[in-house]
Amino acid sequence: MYDSRQTKELQKKTTGWLSIAKDPKHGDVNKKNIDELRDCLRFHEYRYYVQNDPLVSDFEYDSLYKLLEKFEKENPGSITKDSPTQRVGKGLIKDFPKVQHLVPMLSLDNSYNADDLLDFDRKVRELSGLDIIEYCVEPKFDGASISVIYENDLLSRGATRGDGEVGDDITPNIKQIRSVPLSAKFSEYGIEQVEIRGEVLMNKNNFKAYNDALIEEGIPPLANPRNAAAGSLRIKDTAEVSRRNLEAFLYHVSFIVGRKAAERTTGNDQPITHSGMLEMLWNLGFRSPKKEMKVLKGIDAVIKQVHDFEKERDNLGYEIDGMVIKVNDLKLQDRLGMTSHHPRWAVAFKFKARQGTSKLLAVEFQVGRTGAVTPVAKIEPVQVGGVTVSSISIHNEDYIKEKDLKLGDTILIERSGDVIPQIVKSFTELRKGNEKKIKFPTHCPVCNSELFKPEEDAVWRCINLTCPAQIVEGIIHFVSKDAMDIRSFGEANVRKFYELGLLKDIPGVYTLPWDEIKKLDGFGEKSITKLQQAIEDSKKQPLHRIIYALGIRYVGETTAKTLANAVDHLLQFADFTEEQLKELEDVGVKVGKTVYDFFHNKNNLRLLLQLEKLGVQLKNEKKEMISAGNLSGQSFLFTGTLTKLKRSEAEALVEKNGGSIVSGVSSKLNYLVVGEDAGSKLEKAKKLATVKIITEEEFLKMLPG
Ligand code: IVH
């Protein structure tokens, strides 16, 4: 798309625009050169979203984008349809009109093994009369299928697959996908109108973050990134669609209207192979599978390639469910044509299923640490992607209704990547009539007190604070990996110690009767020493882990980190008002109230004092160490505009005081120093519990003198 000369030139122009963005007064922004700014922004979008190799920081991109926005606001007449600012939608979408695809969106025939592929190849050879066929092999992306149309080089429509003939016009949402260009120079290939098919995806990282956020909100997570992508495309608020960070691969040119040769200005020939089409799309700025595809002669090489690629499946950033094998020669594709359902020139090779069918045998009700009663389905054990699943959370009563689940139902299970298995659906058409309704209990299955359901809540709760289930679950959470991380403790030991009366509550973790424990089976000297050491080590965990470990409602790892940053000692929260809590980033009404209630409850304060007495560190250790002016061992990253220091001065100060500068947000980063208008680094850091987010003032206070 951009050769090295163009890249250098655009990078040079970018530097110029960045200095104008810093101080627009000195820059000469006019209608004539504003196109150059747009070109720079498109170039950086391409580097970031298509090539995954950005050349400017998010902050720099944002400052150029804001400059363009400012200029366009002052000169509305200058706005072009494909300006990077034109992705943003206005208001909510009313509905998605039905539209006819230019060419029906057929699906592919499936194959599952080498024999199926040999069969496919035999048919192609017979029909074509050729001895050996050239194939293009590419990933089968597991997302939501779309078609996009470009007319006179502009994106004019984006649609869902629908029934294959008619889909929904979702153009405003397609424009939120930054790897789909708003314009592309198809005219250089003599193309006036083109329809392209592709797949919209939510990558694995974004999917995990999205599901984690749902879980933190108490909303059932989605079964797979495919559902997340498909659901996102149907949202009527384009700003929310934009926040979902969708991606798209475009892999098939399905329809072309050409321009007469005489009218053509430049003479790029239209490709005559499928791989050539993918190359053309890539050169025009699309994310096509150019780098992932392989052109191979003969089916044996294809069989090897699909098996080789399957091994890479888990290393990819996005989900694929197989490979697609396409006859590469477009003329031959035409000759082969289609059956009523599938093209004869392509076949999908499906990888081992991560889905399986099973039977819903029973439902057990478990009481969690917040008293929430969660139904757990016991199912006929089934292998899903190499793991045996026999029990699966079905979240709450609404979820059971929504999925229409009954005891005895045949159900579809999916395990997507490292996400916990989910029920996709029940096969209601297979019911025999003897399936039974799932009855929710009215009383706690553990302590038998009456269950309650607040109106705004989706879950039934046991509100008896002395309910053994809540106490045990609370301790299990306290010692767990993401909380105090007491490695050799584990769920089973907590349950065992509790049942034997050796452990009654959280402080009890630090006063275990070792003489009694020594008498138990499986507790030799070695394992006891290991457990004692792990318990001792946990006393020095950073404050945010302790906050998270306390299991305050709605306080996930991110909020725990925000809270830890706000105090020098945990008990200071006892003096915070609800208003003060709500001033903290990410703390809204709901969290503010539960945190306030927690630190204004006598029993909780007593528990914290008890923990401190037992040696658990409730001070914000990091803060203390830093106030001594020693940054050694601490890593820093600056984002946004600093107001008191130049970025280079700030970085030099870090290094002078023994700290180090890192280039990106990762688990290696200790402090993100946030200036004005911070962008995506801040967003990323918020998701990492280990990163402390501080202001420039806070940073200055950390320095000596
Ligand atoms: S080609 C006319 N290529 O898999 C053939 N499809 O049934 C057009 N898919 O509905 C499809 N990755 O949504 C093609 N590289 C790829 C694909 C792909 C995913 C989807 C597509 C289609 C389904 C197959």
XYZ file of C-alpha atoms and ligand atoms in Angstrom:
729
model
C 0.000 0.000 0.000
C 2.686 2.497 0.998
C 6.187 1.952 -0.325
C 9.220 3.071 1.652
C 9.449 6.419 -0.185
C 5.778 7.208 0.584
C 6.219 6.014 4.151
C 9.174 8.340 4.692
C 7.345 11.240 3.079
C 4.197 10.726 5.177
C 6.259 10.368 8.326
C 7.995 13.673 7.522
C 4.664 15.362 6.890
C 3.375 13.884 10.146
C 6.208 15.541 12.066
C 5.230 18.873 10.508
C 1.564 18.415 11.408
C 2.462 17.375 14.936
C 4.244 20.654 15.524
C 1.210 22.529 14.148
C -1.039 20.446 16.421
C 1.037 21.531 19.416
C 0.502 25.178 18.585
C -2.077 25.643 15.832
C -1.559 29.433 15.859
C 1.785 29.047 14.169
C 0.656 26.570 11.583
C -0.872 27.435 8.274
C -3.911 25.163 8.045
C -5.901 25.807 4.888
C -8.267 23.997 2.601
C -5.480 23.142 0.218
C -3.201 21.342 2.603
C -5.869 19.814 4.857
C -6.005 16.851 2.462
C -2.413 16.192 3.398
C -3.399 15.966 7.078
C -6.146 13.509 6.136
C -3.630 11.445 4.172
C -1.365 11.357 7.223
C -4.221 10.185 9.464
C -5.290 7.491 6.969
C -1.706 6.342 6.726
C -1.448 5.974 10.515
C -4.835 4.215 10.720
C -3.504 1.758 8.169
C -0.243 1.229 10.070
C -2.159 0.634 13.281
C -5.236 -1.327 12.254
C -4.149 -3.185 9.112
C -0.418 -3.643 9.584
C -0.472 -3.740 13.372
C 2.731 -1.711 13.352
C 2.055 1.912 14.401
C 4.592 4.641 13.721
C 3.148 7.271 16.060
C 1.883 7.092 19.630
C -1.851 7.061 20.311
C -1.466 10.516 21.781
C 0.133 11.838 18.618
C -2.573 10.271 16.464
C -5.254 11.781 18.692
C -3.710 15.243 18.517
C -3.668 15.145 14.699
C -7.248 13.885 14.679
C -8.321 16.740 16.948
C -6.589 19.251 14.698
C -8.511 17.927 11.702
C -11.761 18.021 13.658
C -11.088 21.616 14.670
C -10.350 22.704 11.112
C -13.404 20.922 9.710
C -15.601 22.532 12.355
C -14.371 25.940 11.296
C -14.706 25.071 7.591
C -17.625 22.653 7.204
C -17.468 23.027 3.420
C -14.098 21.300 3.343
C -15.321 17.985 4.803
C -14.985 15.026 2.457
C -17.030 11.818 2.731
C -13.939 9.750 3.393
C -12.370 12.084 5.924
C -11.193 10.076 8.980
C -13.605 12.163 11.057
C -16.577 10.826 9.099
C -16.581 7.425 10.799
C -18.273 8.970 13.810
C -22.044 8.563 13.645
C -24.584 11.145 14.668
C -27.048 10.095 17.356
C -28.651 6.678 17.546
C -29.433 4.502 14.528
C -33.220 4.139 14.158
C -33.292 0.828 12.352
C -31.270 -1.303 9.987
C -33.036 -1.281 6.571
C -33.134 -4.555 4.626
C -30.910 -4.607 1.550
C -30.340 -7.091 -1.253
C -26.784 -8.336 -1.762
C -25.451 -7.791 -5.287
C -24.537 -11.496 -5.335
C -26.150 -14.028 -2.961
C -23.846 -14.754 -0.029
C -23.556 -18.520 -0.339
C -21.959 -20.575 2.382
C -19.247 -23.165 1.836
C -19.426 -26.928 1.853
C -17.574 -28.393 4.831
C -14.796 -30.966 4.996
C -13.368 -32.556 8.149
C -10.479 -34.772 7.112
C -7.966 -35.567 4.385
C -10.406 -37.919 2.617
C -12.972 -35.148 2.270
C -10.323 -32.884 0.761
C -9.182 -35.606 -1.665
C -12.814 -35.983 -2.703
C -13.173 -32.255 -3.267
C -9.998 -32.168 -5.361
C -11.097 -35.189 -7.422
C -14.359 -33.453 -8.322
C -12.562 -30.236 -9.285
C -10.109 -32.157 -11.455
C -12.885 -34.141 -13.137
C -14.971 -31.069 -13.888
C -12.013 -29.027 -15.120
C -10.192 -31.771 -16.984
C -6.935 -30.647 -15.335
C -4.399 -32.956 -13.687
C -3.278 -30.643 -10.966
C -5.087 -27.665 -9.454
C -3.611 -24.518 -7.942
C -5.313 -23.662 -4.655
C -5.251 -20.696 -2.334
C -5.504 -21.751 1.319
C -6.463 -19.191 3.977
C -7.878 -19.109 7.503
C -11.582 -19.533 8.069
C -12.259 -16.563 10.337
C -14.782 -17.228 13.070
C -16.781 -14.038 13.256
C -19.787 -12.348 11.708
C -20.047 -12.404 7.937
C -20.450 -9.061 6.131
C -20.463 -7.622 2.633
C -19.262 -4.138 1.776
C -19.770 -2.170 -1.421
C -17.479 0.539 -2.805
C -18.749 2.814 -5.545
C -16.481 5.287 -7.292
C -13.824 4.567 -4.676
C -16.061 5.322 -1.704
C -17.479 2.895 0.846
C -21.182 3.106 0.071
C -22.725 0.242 2.028
C -22.004 -2.443 4.573
C -24.463 -5.240 5.293
C -24.897 -8.357 7.398
C -25.315 -11.722 5.673
C -28.975 -12.107 6.720
C -30.499 -15.027 4.808
C -27.794 -14.789 2.135
C -30.042 -12.876 -0.296
C -31.141 -10.001 1.903
C -29.219 -8.623 4.875
C -29.382 -5.591 7.158
C -27.777 -2.328 6.144
C -25.326 -1.656 8.970
C -23.167 0.949 7.200
C -22.787 3.295 10.224
C -21.478 0.394 12.319
C -19.147 -0.890 9.599
C -17.610 2.604 9.556
C -16.556 2.088 13.177
C -14.173 -0.691 12.100
C -10.935 1.109 11.456
C -9.482 -1.666 9.290
C -12.258 -1.039 6.747
C -11.146 2.000 4.703
C -13.751 4.681 3.952
C -12.284 5.027 0.468
C -9.988 2.941 -1.709
C -8.619 3.594 -5.184
C -10.408 0.788 -7.026
C -10.515 3.132 -10.037
C -6.825 2.431 -10.506
C -7.844 -1.124 -11.377
C -10.659 0.051 -13.644
C -13.259 -0.872 -11.056
C -16.318 1.331 -10.656
C -18.341 -0.758 -8.244
C -17.236 -3.710 -6.174
C -18.816 -5.955 -3.530
C -16.435 -7.591 -1.077
C -17.134 -10.235 1.542
C -15.413 -10.505 4.837
C -15.660 -11.347 8.483
C -15.965 -9.017 11.460
C -14.093 -10.235 14.540
C -13.521 -9.281 18.127
C -9.965 -10.325 18.953
C -9.279 -12.641 21.889
C -7.879 -9.899 24.162
C -10.764 -7.531 23.586
C -13.238 -10.379 24.030
C -11.715 -11.368 27.353
C -11.729 -7.758 28.592
C -15.329 -7.381 27.426
C -16.468 -10.576 29.173
C -14.544 -9.670 32.353
C -16.379 -6.352 32.439
C -19.728 -8.164 32.050
C -18.859 -10.562 34.868
C -17.814 -7.672 37.101
C -21.238 -6.132 36.425
C -22.951 -9.417 37.306
C -24.069 -9.968 33.691
C -23.607 -13.442 32.150
C -20.614 -13.490 29.784
C -20.911 -14.264 26.072
C -20.138 -17.772 24.849
C -17.650 -16.759 22.150
C -16.094 -13.823 20.249
C -18.308 -14.638 17.258
C -21.441 -13.810 19.240
C -19.710 -10.715 20.591
C -18.895 -9.515 17.056
C -22.346 -10.318 15.681
C -24.069 -8.668 18.640
C -21.863 -5.581 18.396
C -22.835 -5.050 14.758
C -26.488 -4.771 15.763
C -25.991 -2.061 18.376
C -27.757 1.190 17.532
C -25.242 3.440 19.253
C -22.228 3.819 16.958
C -20.069 5.225 19.772
C -20.543 1.959 21.673
C -19.742 -0.035 18.509
C -16.538 1.994 18.201
C -15.606 1.178 21.815
C -15.866 -2.551 21.074
C -12.728 -2.307 18.874
C -13.966 -4.615 16.147
C -11.682 -5.807 13.398
C -12.370 -7.112 9.905
C -10.687 -9.380 7.401
C -11.908 -9.021 3.813
C -11.353 -12.167 1.790
C -13.542 -12.403 -1.279
C -14.327 -10.056 -4.158
C -17.792 -11.242 -5.166
C -18.871 -8.697 -7.773
C -17.185 -6.137 -10.014
C -18.527 -3.514 -12.415
C -15.679 -2.342 -14.594
C -14.987 0.967 -16.255
C -14.556 1.103 -20.022
C -10.890 0.823 -20.992
C -11.082 4.200 -22.799
C -12.188 5.956 -19.618
C -9.408 4.508 -17.535
C -6.615 6.743 -16.445
C -4.201 4.282 -14.905
C -3.646 0.822 -16.058
C -3.365 -1.643 -13.181
C -4.716 -4.908 -14.531
C -7.483 -6.581 -12.609
C -6.181 -9.738 -10.976
C -6.991 -13.055 -12.608
C -6.424 -15.170 -9.493
C -7.985 -15.180 -6.042
C -4.592 -14.633 -4.412
C -4.113 -11.685 -6.792
C -7.429 -10.273 -5.528
C -6.248 -10.585 -1.923
C -3.052 -8.820 -2.926
C -5.048 -6.066 -4.649
C -7.219 -5.592 -1.558
C -4.102 -5.415 0.609
C -2.523 -2.858 -1.732
C -5.681 -0.777 -1.566
C -5.462 -0.592 2.221
C -7.687 -3.503 3.279
C -6.799 -6.101 5.858
C -7.038 -9.102 3.550
C -5.445 -12.428 4.511
C -2.528 -11.714 2.163
C 0.023 -12.683 4.779
C -1.906 -15.674 6.092
C -2.743 -17.216 2.690
C -0.670 -19.776 0.824
C -0.853 -20.629 -2.874
C -0.207 -24.351 -3.352
C -0.240 -26.775 -6.251
C -2.072 -30.040 -5.678
C -4.197 -31.278 -2.792
C -1.378 -33.024 -0.897
C 0.328 -29.712 -0.169
C -3.068 -28.321 0.875
C -3.636 -31.169 3.339
C -0.223 -30.543 4.882
C -0.884 -26.808 5.136
C -4.278 -27.155 6.888
C -2.739 -29.453 9.484
C 0.291 -27.182 9.966
C -1.901 -24.130 10.393
C -4.145 -25.869 12.937
C -1.131 -26.024 15.257
C -0.928 -22.214 15.092
C -4.588 -21.784 15.998
C -4.026 -20.881 19.641
C -1.176 -18.493 18.839
C -3.368 -16.229 16.733
C -4.875 -13.103 18.267
C -8.308 -13.979 16.883
C -10.441 -17.125 16.579
C -10.499 -19.252 13.463
C -12.546 -22.414 13.102
C -10.843 -23.914 10.083
C -9.290 -23.135 6.728
C -10.841 -22.254 3.400
C -9.470 -23.848 0.257
C -10.227 -21.969 -2.959
C -9.419 -22.727 -6.597
C -7.011 -19.898 -7.361
C -7.764 -19.284 -11.049
C -10.819 -16.993 -11.262
C -11.761 -18.161 -14.774
C -11.763 -21.739 -13.552
C -13.890 -20.679 -10.569
C -16.437 -19.301 -13.055
C -16.411 -22.478 -15.104
C -16.956 -24.639 -12.023
C -19.890 -22.465 -10.871
C -22.122 -23.403 -7.959
C -24.642 -25.898 -6.744
C -27.793 -24.395 -5.273
C -26.028 -24.019 -1.919
C -22.272 -23.847 -2.358
C -19.625 -22.796 -4.839
C -17.934 -25.851 -6.417
C -14.577 -24.046 -6.376
C -14.140 -23.756 -2.638
C -14.465 -25.851 0.474
C -14.142 -25.157 4.195
C -11.905 -27.453 6.244
C -13.242 -27.475 9.795
C -10.883 -27.827 12.754
C -11.687 -29.977 15.767
C -14.912 -28.677 17.214
C -14.868 -26.650 20.371
C -18.558 -27.354 20.571
C -20.319 -30.488 21.688
C -23.839 -31.659 22.460
C -24.814 -33.006 25.830
C -27.814 -33.547 28.056
C -28.894 -31.327 30.929
C -29.291 -33.836 33.765
C -29.749 -31.742 36.898
C -29.266 -28.282 38.320
C -27.482 -27.620 41.597
C -27.626 -24.302 43.378
C -24.387 -22.899 44.769
C -24.108 -20.024 47.205
C -21.281 -17.615 46.460
C -19.364 -15.307 48.785
C -21.833 -12.453 48.198
C -24.749 -14.766 48.967
C -25.700 -14.951 45.276
C -27.333 -18.258 44.443
C -25.976 -19.541 41.131
C -27.562 -22.434 39.270
C -24.974 -24.892 37.993
C -26.027 -27.389 35.334
C -24.820 -30.959 35.734
C -24.521 -32.371 32.247
C -23.617 -35.654 30.619
C -19.809 -35.420 30.393
C -18.753 -34.227 26.952
C -15.354 -33.569 25.334
C -15.104 -29.991 24.111
C -11.831 -28.994 22.477
C -9.834 -31.557 24.447
C -11.440 -30.890 27.856
C -14.183 -32.920 29.555
C -17.058 -30.731 30.677
C -19.562 -32.118 33.170
C -20.775 -29.050 34.977
C -21.458 -25.568 33.696
C -22.680 -22.327 35.268
C -26.050 -21.153 34.004
C -25.770 -17.800 35.814
C -29.313 -16.838 36.910
C -33.050 -17.252 36.483
C -33.317 -14.798 33.554
C -30.575 -16.654 31.697
C -32.450 -19.957 32.095
C -35.582 -18.323 30.688
C -33.731 -16.603 27.864
C -32.031 -19.855 26.770
C -35.253 -21.809 27.369
C -33.482 -24.543 29.370
C -35.312 -27.540 30.809
C -34.106 -30.639 32.665
C -33.617 -33.415 30.107
C -32.892 -31.001 27.233
C -30.252 -31.723 24.618
C -27.905 -28.756 24.732
C -25.076 -27.270 22.691
C -21.895 -26.473 24.657
C -19.031 -24.283 23.497
C -15.602 -23.671 24.928
C -13.953 -20.810 23.152
C -10.202 -20.385 23.695
C -9.494 -19.954 27.399
C -13.039 -18.846 28.181
C -15.048 -21.036 30.578
C -17.554 -23.295 28.776
C -20.999 -21.908 28.098
C -24.331 -23.302 26.946
C -25.026 -21.893 23.504
C -28.615 -23.174 23.237
C -31.043 -25.971 23.894
C -32.432 -28.007 21.010
C -36.123 -27.466 21.735
C -37.061 -29.358 18.576
C -35.655 -32.562 20.122
C -37.909 -32.428 23.207
C -39.950 -35.512 23.985
C -42.419 -33.894 26.333
C -40.986 -35.280 29.570
C -38.499 -32.437 30.099
C -38.960 -30.650 33.418
C -38.985 -26.990 34.365
C -35.974 -25.852 36.393
C -37.297 -24.765 39.788
C -35.462 -22.090 41.706
C -35.260 -22.657 45.476
C -37.030 -20.246 47.823
C -34.564 -20.951 50.650
C -30.780 -21.064 50.875
C -29.575 -24.580 49.996
C -26.871 -24.276 52.693
C -28.351 -22.445 55.709
C -32.028 -22.647 54.760
C -32.783 -18.951 55.315
C -35.215 -17.311 52.929
C -33.741 -15.992 49.659
C -34.269 -12.422 48.465
C -34.079 -10.740 45.096
C -33.770 -6.945 44.996
C -35.809 -5.542 42.107
C -32.840 -4.151 40.157
C -30.903 -7.412 40.538
C -30.978 -10.549 38.389
C -29.864 -12.902 41.168
C -31.455 -14.382 44.259
C -29.412 -13.929 47.425
C -29.019 -15.453 50.831
C -28.658 -12.438 53.113
C -27.699 -14.387 56.233
C -24.162 -13.097 56.938
C -23.391 -16.148 59.049
C -24.297 -18.503 56.210
C -21.402 -21.024 56.118
C -21.374 -21.022 52.318
C -20.635 -17.299 52.189
C -17.920 -17.553 54.818
C -16.163 -20.432 53.065
C -16.446 -18.815 49.624
C -15.116 -15.567 51.116
C -12.034 -17.358 52.454
C -11.523 -19.194 49.146
C -11.601 -15.848 47.369
C -9.237 -14.282 49.925
C -6.506 -16.897 49.374
C -7.039 -17.186 45.597
C -4.418 -16.470 42.929
C -5.588 -12.981 41.928
C -6.184 -11.982 45.569
C -3.640 -12.873 48.318
C -2.213 -15.633 46.131
C -1.568 -18.154 48.941
C -0.471 -20.836 46.536
C -0.670 -24.103 48.415
C -3.887 -23.246 50.218
C -6.480 -23.920 47.526
C -10.199 -24.401 47.613
C -10.141 -27.979 48.865
C -8.036 -27.152 51.940
C -10.235 -24.182 52.845
C -13.308 -26.420 52.727
C -11.595 -29.170 54.680
C -10.262 -26.878 57.436
C -13.644 -25.150 57.709
C -15.564 -28.407 58.002
C -13.153 -29.627 60.690
C -13.551 -26.367 62.609
C -9.871 -25.453 62.124
C -10.678 -22.281 60.187
C -13.644 -20.048 60.956
C -13.030 -16.773 59.179
C -10.513 -14.750 57.131
C -8.185 -13.809 60.032
C -8.168 -17.508 60.863
C -5.931 -18.004 57.788
C -3.141 -16.471 59.896
C -3.859 -18.426 63.109
C -4.200 -21.964 61.821
C -3.757 -24.637 64.542
C -0.740 -26.353 62.999
C -0.602 -29.086 65.632
C -4.065 -30.203 64.557
C -3.297 -29.888 60.869
C -0.175 -32.046 61.261
C -2.423 -34.908 62.310
C -4.408 -34.794 59.062
C -3.772 -37.136 56.161
C -1.691 -35.571 53.398
C -0.063 -32.937 55.602
C 3.565 -33.909 55.891
C 6.289 -31.615 57.153
C 7.182 -30.476 53.644
C 3.689 -29.451 52.623
C 3.113 -27.720 55.956
C 6.316 -25.687 55.628
C 5.322 -24.731 52.095
C 1.873 -23.632 53.193
C 3.245 -21.717 56.209
C 5.703 -19.886 53.968
C 2.986 -19.003 51.428
C 0.793 -17.644 54.231
C 3.709 -15.619 55.627
C 4.562 -14.215 52.177
C 0.973 -13.099 51.643
C 1.278 -10.618 54.515
C 3.399 -8.415 52.262
C 1.030 -8.377 49.284
C 0.449 -4.906 47.774
C -2.557 -3.046 49.093
C -4.675 -3.402 45.949
C -4.573 -7.194 46.339
C -5.823 -6.984 49.921
C -8.654 -4.689 48.859
C -9.611 -7.122 46.113
C -9.243 -10.077 48.506
C -11.785 -8.595 50.918
C -14.455 -9.326 48.314
C -16.281 -5.997 48.588
C -19.177 -6.112 46.141
C -18.482 -4.654 42.690
C -14.805 -4.117 43.575
C -12.881 -5.994 40.911
C -9.136 -5.875 40.400
C -9.238 -2.570 38.508
C -11.318 -0.757 41.102
C -9.155 -2.226 43.874
C -6.138 -0.653 42.215
C -7.860 2.743 41.998
C -8.804 2.523 45.665
C -5.295 1.510 46.732
C -3.883 4.527 44.916
C -6.084 6.849 46.943
C -4.738 6.060 50.441
C -1.564 5.533 52.432
C -3.286 3.137 54.800
C -6.387 1.049 54.185
C -8.193 2.240 57.311
C -8.207 5.792 55.933
C -11.286 4.720 53.996
C -13.198 4.789 57.264
C -12.939 8.621 57.019
C -14.012 8.872 53.369
C -17.497 10.136 52.544
C -19.480 8.566 49.726
C -18.919 11.784 47.748
C -15.139 11.547 48.155
C -15.221 7.944 46.984
C -17.227 8.850 43.910
C -14.599 11.409 42.945
C -12.181 8.545 42.297
C -11.877 7.366 38.743
C -14.135 4.421 37.873
C -16.006 4.689 41.170
C -19.667 5.350 40.439
C -22.737 5.436 42.669
C -22.960 1.662 43.000
C -19.307 1.050 43.909
C -19.149 4.200 46.056
C -22.005 2.929 48.193
C -20.686 -0.603 48.715
C -17.174 0.652 49.542
C -18.621 3.241 51.954
C -20.819 0.626 53.610
C -17.920 -1.801 53.912
C -15.653 0.673 55.695
C -18.444 1.905 57.947
C -19.310 -1.516 59.245
C -17.887 -2.219 62.705
C -17.360 -5.916 62.040
C -15.358 -5.199 58.922
C -13.171 -2.621 60.676
C -12.576 -5.099 63.487
C -11.565 -7.707 60.909
C -9.074 -5.290 59.304
C -7.517 -4.389 62.668
C -7.243 -8.063 63.467
C -5.469 -8.707 60.141
C -3.052 -5.836 60.787
C -2.279 -7.197 64.234
C -1.521 -10.552 62.656
C 1.058 -8.858 60.442
C -0.870 -8.229 57.227
C 0.422 -5.057 55.594
C -2.401 -2.512 55.324
C -0.072 0.379 54.512
C 0.456 1.414 50.925
C 4.037 0.187 50.863
C 4.925 1.412 47.423
C 3.911 4.955 48.264
C 6.045 4.900 51.385
C 9.090 3.691 49.559
C 8.680 6.274 46.843
C 8.261 9.217 49.211
C 11.794 8.499 50.334
C 12.832 9.654 46.864
C 14.054 6.305 45.724
C 12.603 5.133 42.430
C 14.944 2.209 42.129
C 13.394 -0.905 40.690
C 10.322 1.055 39.571
C 9.383 1.481 35.911
C 7.580 4.509 34.489
C 5.768 5.559 31.356
C 4.422 9.030 30.552
C 1.302 9.594 28.482
C -0.652 12.696 27.476
C 0.645 16.269 27.708
C 2.611 17.134 30.832
C 2.128 20.711 31.997
C 5.050 21.282 34.379
C 7.804 19.266 32.777
C 8.885 18.407 29.287
C 8.565 14.681 28.601
C 12.337 14.393 28.218
C 12.921 16.187 31.562
C 10.485 13.896 33.336
C 12.162 10.820 31.890
C 15.578 12.099 32.911
C 14.318 12.632 36.481
C 13.134 9.037 36.643
C 16.472 7.746 35.547
C 18.417 10.104 37.829
C 16.510 8.674 40.812
C 17.150 5.081 39.914
C 13.929 4.267 38.025
C 13.572 3.104 34.447
C 11.458 4.111 31.451
C 9.514 1.476 29.545
C 8.056 1.884 26.083
C 4.585 0.423 26.503
C 1.872 -0.562 28.948
C 2.427 -4.105 30.152
C 2.644 -6.036 33.397
C 6.261 -4.808 33.628
C 5.069 -1.229 34.111
C 4.751 0.077 37.691
C 3.642 3.693 37.141
C 1.764 5.336 34.305
C 2.067 9.122 34.686
C -0.971 10.668 33.052
C -0.940 14.167 31.558
C -3.752 15.985 29.789
C -5.741 14.253 27.042
C -4.275 10.843 27.716
C -5.443 8.234 25.207
C -5.366 4.499 24.827
C -2.328 3.871 27.058
C -4.440 5.028 29.972
C -7.299 2.759 28.906
C -4.935 -0.178 28.640
C -3.310 0.563 32.002
C -6.716 0.638 33.701
C -7.149 -2.980 32.751
C -3.899 -4.013 34.419
C -4.213 -4.315 38.170
C -0.474 -3.983 38.702
C -0.042 -0.576 37.073
C -0.410 2.485 39.304
C -1.935 5.420 37.492
C -0.729 8.773 38.843
C -0.890 12.437 37.873
C 2.064 14.663 37.069
C 1.720 16.292 40.533
C 1.831 12.897 42.231
C 4.894 12.027 40.212
C 6.623 15.240 41.301
C 5.853 14.434 44.933
C 7.660 11.130 44.545
C 10.918 12.912 43.796
C 13.326 13.845 46.580
C 13.501 17.365 47.972
S -15.200 -17.495 1.192
C -18.581 -17.733 -1.980
N -13.266 -17.236 2.891
O -17.233 -19.048 6.433
C -17.594 -18.016 -0.924
N -15.453 -17.533 3.761
O -19.678 -21.127 4.995
C -17.462 -16.945 0.030
N -15.570 -17.454 6.208
O -20.195 -17.744 5.222
C -16.902 -17.337 1.325
N -13.427 -17.104 6.556
O -18.712 -16.154 6.506
C -14.580 -17.429 2.737
N -11.436 -16.928 4.277
C -12.731 -17.111 4.128
C -13.612 -17.205 5.213
C -14.972 -17.428 4.994
C -14.608 -17.241 7.126
C -16.980 -17.691 6.547
C -17.957 -16.986 5.663
C -18.864 -18.061 5.115
C -18.535 -19.259 5.964
C -18.491 -20.547 5.179
